XYZ file of C-alpha atoms in Angstrom:
388
model
C 20.405 15.524 -69.830
C 18.581 15.146 -66.537
C 19.196 11.938 -64.647
C 16.064 9.753 -64.460
C 14.752 9.450 -60.905
C 12.692 6.575 -59.548
C 9.789 6.622 -57.130
C 12.153 5.251 -54.489
C 14.529 8.166 -55.047
C 11.661 10.591 -54.452
C 10.503 8.746 -51.328
C 14.008 8.746 -49.852
C 14.406 12.473 -50.447
C 11.013 13.347 -48.929
C 11.597 11.102 -45.905
C 14.849 12.936 -45.314
C 13.249 16.386 -45.679
C 10.233 15.576 -43.500
C 12.328 13.567 -41.047
C 9.625 10.943 -40.990
C 9.177 7.594 -42.719
C 5.360 7.827 -42.860
C 5.407 10.371 -45.679
C 2.194 9.213 -47.348
C 0.260 9.636 -44.122
C 1.633 13.165 -43.741
C 1.152 14.199 -47.369
C -2.262 12.646 -47.960
C -5.169 15.084 -48.017
C -8.843 14.291 -47.550
C -11.268 15.492 -50.214
C -15.043 15.663 -50.454
C -15.146 13.297 -53.423
C -13.465 10.334 -51.737
C -10.943 10.329 -54.590
C -7.486 8.882 -53.982
C -4.857 11.575 -54.549
C -1.221 10.543 -54.388
C 1.550 13.012 -53.570
C 3.674 11.750 -56.451
C 2.858 10.254 -59.871
C 5.341 8.521 -62.128
C 2.836 6.609 -64.269
C -0.834 5.998 -64.897
C -2.364 2.483 -64.917
C -4.079 2.990 -68.274
C -3.260 5.840 -70.634
C -6.336 7.463 -72.185
C -6.728 8.338 -75.820
C -7.110 11.992 -76.728
C -10.587 13.183 -75.694
C -11.762 15.466 -78.509
C -14.148 18.433 -78.446
C -17.164 18.802 -80.692
C -15.996 22.286 -81.696
C -12.631 23.062 -83.260
C -11.883 25.589 -80.514
C -13.667 26.653 -77.341
C -16.223 29.388 -78.019
C -16.002 32.459 -75.779
C -19.576 33.361 -74.904
C -20.819 36.817 -73.940
C -24.177 38.207 -72.930
C -25.554 40.148 -75.863
C -24.727 43.846 -76.093
C -25.158 45.756 -79.324
C -21.723 47.313 -78.885
C -20.156 43.843 -78.876
C -21.603 42.665 -82.195
C -18.479 43.429 -84.192
C -15.958 41.704 -81.910
C -17.863 38.861 -80.227
C -18.616 35.646 -82.095
C -20.820 33.779 -79.563
C -23.764 35.313 -77.692
C -25.915 34.039 -74.847
C -29.412 35.326 -75.568
C -32.325 35.801 -73.187
C -34.235 38.053 -75.604
C -34.687 38.042 -79.360
C -32.131 40.014 -81.380
C -32.664 40.384 -85.109
C -30.166 40.829 -87.940
C -27.362 38.850 -86.283
C -25.267 37.014 -88.865
C -22.422 34.505 -88.729
C -22.728 34.126 -84.962
C -23.064 31.342 -82.439
C -26.457 31.928 -80.794
C -26.988 30.184 -77.454
C -30.653 30.342 -76.448
C -31.251 30.489 -72.712
C -35.022 30.954 -72.474
C -37.854 28.663 -73.608
C -40.075 31.588 -74.644
C -37.250 32.970 -76.757
C -36.741 29.533 -78.335
C -40.366 29.604 -79.451
C -40.215 33.042 -81.090
C -36.572 33.493 -82.131
C -35.956 34.518 -85.732
C -33.638 31.989 -87.392
C -30.946 33.207 -89.777
C -29.301 30.465 -91.824
C -25.895 32.098 -91.447
C -25.965 31.584 -87.654
C -25.542 28.442 -85.557
C -28.075 27.856 -82.766
C -27.709 25.938 -79.495
C -30.245 25.483 -76.708
C -29.509 25.658 -72.976
C -33.114 24.831 -72.083
C -33.460 21.878 -69.699
C -36.739 19.951 -69.994
C -36.524 18.295 -66.563
C -38.189 19.578 -63.413
C -35.832 19.695 -60.442
C -38.431 19.228 -57.715
C -40.392 16.324 -56.272
C -42.719 16.351 -59.295
C -39.923 14.502 -61.063
C -41.224 15.245 -64.542
C -39.772 15.364 -68.042
C -41.606 17.969 -70.128
C -42.064 15.887 -73.270
C -44.105 18.532 -75.079
C -41.410 21.184 -74.593
C -38.765 18.688 -75.681
C -40.689 17.898 -78.872
C -41.056 21.593 -79.649
C -37.336 22.152 -79.144
C -36.411 19.122 -81.262
C -38.496 20.595 -84.095
C -36.294 23.723 -84.133
C -33.482 24.150 -86.620
C -30.861 24.079 -83.864
C -27.598 22.152 -83.826
C -28.192 21.175 -80.187
C -31.858 21.239 -79.224
C -31.977 19.884 -75.670
C -29.852 20.741 -72.654
C -28.934 18.662 -69.648
C -28.171 21.240 -66.973
C -26.143 20.218 -63.920
C -24.907 23.733 -63.130
C -27.769 23.956 -60.627
C -26.544 20.816 -58.876
C -22.960 22.086 -58.619
C -24.180 25.392 -57.222
C -26.383 23.499 -54.772
C -23.430 21.554 -53.352
C -23.457 18.250 -55.261
C -20.120 16.482 -55.572
C -18.454 16.040 -58.952
C -19.291 12.332 -58.927
C -22.946 13.104 -58.298
C -23.016 15.765 -61.038
C -21.588 13.325 -63.585
C -23.981 10.558 -62.562
C -26.938 12.947 -62.935
C -25.816 13.820 -66.482
C -25.848 10.129 -67.376
C -29.167 9.494 -65.628
C -30.917 12.433 -67.338
C -29.444 11.417 -70.703
C -30.752 7.888 -70.217
C -34.242 9.243 -69.443
C -34.219 11.233 -72.697
C -33.155 8.224 -74.773
C -35.978 6.154 -73.298
C -38.515 8.701 -74.545
C -36.972 9.946 -77.798
C -34.517 7.228 -78.776
C -30.713 7.148 -78.859
C -30.636 9.192 -82.072
C -31.090 12.383 -80.027
C -27.694 11.981 -78.348
C -26.102 14.293 -80.913
C -28.831 16.867 -80.229
C -27.916 17.274 -76.549
C -25.817 20.036 -74.970
C -24.577 19.638 -71.408
C -24.297 22.667 -69.147
C -21.899 22.458 -66.210
C -20.649 24.903 -63.596
C -16.910 24.782 -62.910
C -15.890 24.962 -59.270
C -12.773 25.911 -57.358
C -10.826 22.622 -57.214
C -8.708 23.275 -60.304
C -7.371 19.848 -61.291
C -10.543 18.081 -60.144
C -12.595 20.341 -62.431
C -10.309 19.699 -65.413
C -10.818 15.991 -64.750
C -14.596 16.503 -64.375
C -14.955 17.843 -67.906
C -12.821 15.000 -69.265
C -14.689 12.344 -67.245
C -17.963 13.737 -68.581
C -16.741 12.978 -72.087
C -15.744 9.454 -71.104
C -19.051 8.700 -69.386
C -21.234 10.161 -72.140
C -19.269 8.284 -74.781
C -19.570 5.035 -72.834
C -23.336 5.522 -72.527
C -23.619 6.155 -76.281
C -21.742 2.923 -76.962
C -24.472 1.052 -75.073
C -26.676 2.100 -78.009
C -24.109 1.202 -80.668
C -23.032 4.831 -81.168
C -19.802 6.743 -80.582
C -20.909 10.219 -79.487
C -19.045 12.921 -77.588
C -20.988 15.631 -75.735
C -21.193 19.332 -76.518
C -20.185 20.927 -73.194
C -21.129 24.459 -72.180
C -19.194 25.433 -69.037
C -19.850 28.475 -66.886
C -18.162 29.804 -63.772
C -19.623 28.715 -60.456
C -21.535 30.940 -58.055
C -20.938 28.529 -55.174
C -17.553 29.937 -54.102
C -18.234 33.623 -54.825
C -18.784 36.297 -52.170
C -20.393 39.730 -51.998
C -17.387 41.252 -50.232
C -14.105 41.875 -52.078
C -15.627 41.114 -55.472
C -12.183 41.310 -57.105
C -11.371 37.971 -55.442
C -14.214 36.515 -57.482
C -12.340 37.508 -60.640
C -9.355 35.392 -59.624
C -11.594 32.442 -58.801
C -13.505 32.645 -62.075
C -10.274 32.983 -64.107
C -9.095 29.654 -62.708
C -12.492 28.108 -63.409
C -12.454 29.285 -67.021
C -8.928 27.947 -67.414
C -9.981 24.549 -66.026
C -12.933 24.422 -68.429
C -10.757 25.207 -71.460
C -8.011 22.762 -70.506
C -10.636 20.113 -69.782
C -11.976 20.588 -73.300
C -15.296 22.455 -72.979
C -16.836 23.513 -76.293
C -18.075 26.866 -74.969
C -17.359 28.882 -71.826
C -19.213 31.694 -70.116
C -18.196 33.820 -67.155
C -20.928 34.929 -64.775
C -20.620 38.489 -63.497
C -17.969 38.645 -60.784
C -20.073 41.153 -58.848
C -22.742 39.425 -56.789
C -24.333 42.787 -56.052
C -24.500 45.983 -58.100
C -23.436 44.385 -61.355
C -23.418 46.610 -64.422
C -22.314 46.638 -68.045
C -18.701 47.317 -67.021
C -18.514 44.349 -64.644
C -20.147 42.151 -67.317
C -17.531 43.263 -69.845
C -14.650 42.638 -67.440
C -16.022 39.182 -66.674
C -16.183 38.330 -70.381
C -12.715 39.687 -71.098
C -11.202 37.143 -68.716
C -11.947 34.650 -71.478
C -10.201 36.853 -74.038
C -7.033 37.015 -71.949
C -6.968 33.249 -71.418
C -7.683 32.436 -75.049
C -5.403 34.933 -76.747
C -2.565 35.152 -74.265
C -2.409 31.500 -73.186
C -3.988 29.936 -76.297
C -5.548 27.141 -74.221
C -8.892 27.161 -76.045
C -7.614 25.611 -79.276
C -6.433 22.215 -78.010
C -8.671 19.146 -78.112
C -7.384 17.742 -74.840
C -4.678 19.798 -73.158
C -4.819 17.636 -70.005
C -3.898 14.466 -71.869
C -0.619 12.963 -70.726
C -0.682 14.408 -67.200
C -0.505 11.383 -64.896
C -2.361 13.242 -62.153
C -5.193 14.481 -64.381
C -5.433 11.117 -66.167
C -5.770 9.289 -62.854
C -8.392 11.727 -61.555
C -10.325 11.497 -64.827
C -10.537 7.715 -64.664
C -11.529 7.690 -60.994
C -14.319 10.219 -61.612
C -15.532 8.315 -64.685
C -15.585 4.967 -62.890
C -17.209 6.206 -59.669
C -19.860 8.274 -61.467
C -20.715 5.358 -63.777
C -21.194 3.126 -60.740
C -23.442 5.735 -59.070
C -25.398 6.070 -62.325
C -26.022 2.315 -62.370
C -27.193 2.448 -58.761
C -29.587 5.288 -59.632
C -30.947 3.273 -62.542
C -31.575 0.295 -60.285
C -33.586 2.575 -57.984
C -35.801 3.758 -60.839
C -33.887 6.497 -62.660
C -33.558 10.241 -62.252
C -37.202 11.328 -62.332
C -38.298 8.593 -59.952
C -35.508 9.501 -57.511
C -36.632 13.139 -57.567
C -40.143 12.031 -56.648
C -38.863 9.999 -53.696
C -36.529 12.796 -52.530
C -33.400 10.672 -52.964
C -31.622 13.225 -55.179
C -32.530 16.136 -52.914
C -31.352 14.301 -49.795
C -28.093 13.233 -51.434
C -27.250 16.788 -52.505
C -28.311 18.132 -49.098
C -25.910 15.767 -47.309
C -23.048 16.672 -49.658
C -23.740 20.410 -49.422
C -23.868 20.359 -45.618
C -20.534 18.562 -45.459
C -18.926 21.120 -47.785
C -20.431 24.025 -45.843
C -19.119 22.548 -42.592
C -15.651 22.293 -44.118
C -15.817 26.009 -44.929
C -16.936 26.795 -41.388
C -14.119 24.657 -39.957
C -11.516 26.166 -42.300
C -10.771 22.936 -44.210
C -11.863 24.752 -47.358
C -10.371 28.234 -47.455
C -12.029 31.136 -49.263
C -10.038 34.353 -49.073
C -12.071 37.159 -47.562
C -14.666 34.703 -46.267
C -12.933 32.357 -43.828
C -9.311 33.303 -44.562
C -8.350 36.872 -43.612
C -12.047 37.548 -42.958
C -14.225 39.760 -40.880
C -15.689 36.495 -39.659
C -19.123 36.653 -38.134
C -21.575 33.863 -38.866
C -24.997 35.235 -39.799
C -26.773 32.067 -40.966
C -26.733 28.376 -40.014
C -26.769 25.453 -42.431
C -30.433 24.977 -41.562
C -31.133 28.524 -42.766
C -29.335 27.862 -46.050
C -30.257 24.317 -47.076
C -33.340 22.133 -47.355
C -33.817 18.417 -47.935
C -36.878 19.239 -50.038
C -35.334 21.603 -52.579
C -32.325 21.712 -54.892
C -31.319 25.372 -54.806
C -28.238 27.480 -55.418
C -26.368 28.409 -52.244
C -23.121 30.354 -52.100
C -20.743 29.108 -49.394
C -20.083 32.697 -48.298
C -23.739 33.325 -47.480
C -23.162 31.848 -44.021
C -21.006 34.871 -43.180
C -22.733 37.667 -45.107
């Protein structure tokens, strides 16, 4: 049996090894989220219950290819494909949603967001009504992958999910909560992203309880484009593998890997990108657990901090008029701009390291932050673009 060690035992050992009594000052590390991260965890203030998924296991989603019909169960469709049976069909285009042929043996999910993301600040009620009339399991999508790829912090992403959900309930009633899918992009900060998915479940569930319900969200997670680079595309594979792993451990209901090649993608690179999911699911078996992160003091603490801080930001956004109103005033755009610029500056300064970009790079800055970002537009920007 191992002898039980106390926090004091750990502190004494580290003080001796570092030859310094101020170990917490030395070991503390700043992060963009303003989250408190301790160097050692021996407990968590409040243990969380298991955070379940909607689906029994995480679906591995592929772009549709006829050759994959036999072996792939879940397809992301941009165009209509007939004669598919016993598949998960994830619809990614509003025109396709209008004309798709429904087969009762399939299950259908929509990734179509009905919000504008510009200063019009509109919710397309007509499109939402048309989607809600479809025989889909999840008819409406709240997409915050754009915000992650634009540089929004995790806290801001989670608050936007809650704010957009609240806007939908005001128009269509709380009964649509079980008709919503949430699309997120998973970034590079591994444990933070695991906690993000879990905190999303906590926040969504808390919002549903405000309406007397007890709903958990259907979460579609894809790999981020934010940290990918054109050069040394194989490095992108390593990054996206970690992102997929974080999504599965966090408890996403479906995962999708964007092509690891930023340029010159082809059917082979698409297949390799998808097969990362196969390796993770069938070699590590991490897609079958409801909540694999449960019980980790570190992940539990991060989850609760993200949930609490994003809920507070959500309340502040509501007091200012809600998501659509804040788009009209430019508040959302400015907030994301400020966060994105800070992250980009950290890359430029080397605080955030991206192999092949600012670590072991052929480093030559080709664009400034002013070339890349705008306070008037929420747009996808890869961190590596500054050097490409």
